[in-house]
Coordinates of C-alpha atoms in Angstrom, one line a residue:
M19 CA 0.2 0.0 0.0
I20 CA 2.8 2.4 0.8
N21 CA 4.5 1.6 -2.2
Q22 CA 1.5 2.2 -4.1
L23 CA 1.1 5.4 -2.6
K24 CA 4.8 6.3 -3.3
S25 CA 4.4 5.2 -6.8
K26 CA 1.3 7.8 -7.4
L27 CA 3.5 10.7 -5.7
E28 CA 6.3 9.8 -8.5
E29 CA 3.6 9.8 -10.9
L30 CA 2.4 13.2 -10.0
E31 CA 5.8 14.6 -9.6
I32 CA 6.2 13.4 -13.4
K33 CA 3.2 15.0 -14.5
K34 CA 3.9 18.2 -12.9
N35 CA 7.3 18.3 -14.6
A36 CA 5.6 17.5 -17.8
I37 CA 3.4 20.4 -17.7
K38 CA 5.8 23.0 -16.5
P39 CA 7.2 23.7 -20.3
K40 CA 3.4 24.5 -21.2
I41 CA 2.8 26.5 -18.4
N42 CA 5.9 28.6 -18.8
E43 CA 4.7 29.0 -22.6
I44 CA 1.4 30.3 -21.8
N45 CA 2.8 32.6 -19.1
L46 CA 5.2 34.0 -21.6
K47 CA 2.5 34.5 -24.1
R48 CA 0.3 36.1 -21.5
E49 CA 3.1 38.5 -20.5
E50 CA 3.8 39.4 -24.2
E51 CA 0.0 40.1 -24.5
I52 CA -0.2 42.3 -21.5
Q53 CA 2.9 44.3 -22.7
T54 CA 1.1 44.8 -26.2
V55 CA -2.2 46.0 -24.4
N56 CA -0.3 48.3 -21.8
K57 CA 1.7 49.8 -24.8
K58 CA -1.5 50.6 -26.6
Y59 CA -3.2 52.1 -23.5
D60 CA 0.0 53.7 -22.3
H61 CA 0.1 55.6 -25.5
M62 CA -3.3 56.7 -25.0
V63 CA -3.0 58.1 -21.7
Y64 CA 0.2 59.8 -22.9
E65 CA -1.6 61.5 -25.7
L66 CA -4.4 62.8 -23.2
N67 CA -1.8 63.8 -20.6
Y68 CA 0.4 65.6 -23.4
E69 CA -2.5 67.8 -24.4
I70 CA -3.3 68.9 -21.1
Q71 CA 0.7 69.3 -20.2
K72 CA 0.8 71.7 -23.4
F73 CA -2.2 73.5 -22.1
E74 CA -1.0 74.1 -18.6
D75 CA 2.5 75.2 -20.0
D76 CA 0.6 77.6 -22.5
I77 CA -1.1 79.1 -19.5
Y78 CA 2.1 79.1 -17.4
N79 CA 3.8 80.8 -20.1
E80 CA 1.2 83.5 -20.6
L81 CA 1.5 84.2 -16.8
I82 CA 5.4 84.8 -16.9
Q83 CA 5.1 86.8 -20.2
S84 CA 2.3 88.9 -18.3
F85 CA 5.1 89.5 -15.8
V86 CA 7.5 90.7 -18.6
D87 CA 4.6 92.9 -20.0
I88 CA 4.0 94.6 -16.7
T89 CA 7.4 95.2 -15.8
S90 CA 8.5 96.7 -19.2
R91 CA 5.4 98.8 -19.4
E92 CA 6.1 100.2 -15.9
L93 CA 9.7 101.0 -17.1
D94 CA 8.2 102.8 -20.1
I95 CA 5.9 104.9 -17.7
K96 CA 8.9 105.9 -15.4
R97 CA 10.7 106.7 -18.4
S98 CA 8.1 109.0 -19.6
T99 CA 7.5 111.0 -16.5
E100 CA 9.8 113.2 -14.4
L101 CA 8.2 112.4 -11.1
Y102 CA 7.6 108.7 -11.1
S103 CA 5.6 106.6 -8.7
V104 CA 4.5 103.1 -9.1
S105 CA 1.1 102.8 -11.1
D106 CA -1.9 101.6 -9.7
D107 CA -2.1 99.0 -12.5
F108 CA 1.5 97.8 -11.6
K109 CA 0.1 97.5 -7.8
E110 CA -3.2 95.6 -8.9
Y111 CA -1.3 93.3 -10.9
R112 CA 1.0 92.4 -7.9
E113 CA -2.0 91.9 -5.7
S114 CA -3.8 89.8 -8.1
I115 CA -1.1 87.6 -9.4
A116 CA 0.0 86.7 -5.9
R117 CA -3.2 84.9 -5.5
L118 CA -2.3 82.4 -8.2
E119 CA -0.8 79.2 -6.7
N120 CA 0.8 78.7 -10.1
F121 CA 2.9 81.9 -10.3
P122 CA 6.4 81.9 -8.9
E123 CA 6.8 83.3 -5.7
E124 CA 10.2 84.7 -6.2
L125 CA 8.6 87.0 -8.9
V126 CA 5.9 88.3 -6.7
E127 CA 8.7 89.3 -4.3
K128 CA 10.2 91.0 -7.0
L129 CA 7.0 93.0 -7.8
H130 CA 6.8 93.7 -4.1
R131 CA 10.3 95.2 -3.6
V132 CA 9.4 97.7 -6.4
I133 CA 6.3 98.9 -4.8
N134 CA 8.5 99.2 -1.6
G135 CA 11.1 101.5 -3.3
D136 CA 13.5 99.2 -5.5
P137 CA 14.0 100.5 -8.9
I138 CA 11.9 98.6 -11.5
E139 CA 15.4 98.6 -13.5
N140 CA 16.4 95.9 -11.2
I141 CA 13.8 93.3 -12.8
I142 CA 14.4 94.6 -16.4
Y143 CA 18.0 93.9 -15.9
E144 CA 17.2 90.3 -15.2
L145 CA 14.1 89.8 -17.7
E146 CA 16.3 87.5 -20.0
D147 CA 17.4 85.3 -17.1
I148 CA 13.9 85.0 -15.9
K149 CA 12.4 84.4 -19.3
E150 CA 15.4 81.5 -19.4
K151 CA 14.3 80.4 -15.9
Y152 CA 10.6 80.3 -16.1
L153 CA 9.5 80.0 -19.7
R154 CA 8.6 76.3 -20.6
K155 CA 9.8 75.1 -24.0

């Protein structure tokens, strides 16, 4: 009786070993198909995310360009008047832009310093560096 059970256990082991290559083949095929499906859907997700990221980058670049525009306009105002004081538009811009979470705090601080008496030229001299640092390609 024990020998018979041993024999059956050996037969079971032989059968298990016999199906291992087939199982490995099935698993390999499954993995290939999963990768194909993942590639397809990864591409679709990438396309959607790309459009959103591009839209976000465009908005961000508009924010940075608005900073460039307001500082350039403020410099023009300063050059065209004898007694210069920071314009209301500049002050309002600083207040409004500071409320936007996407706008760089460093640039808000630069605006604040101009309102508190620093020369606008300090920003103007840095505009190219600011654009290089903050504009998204």
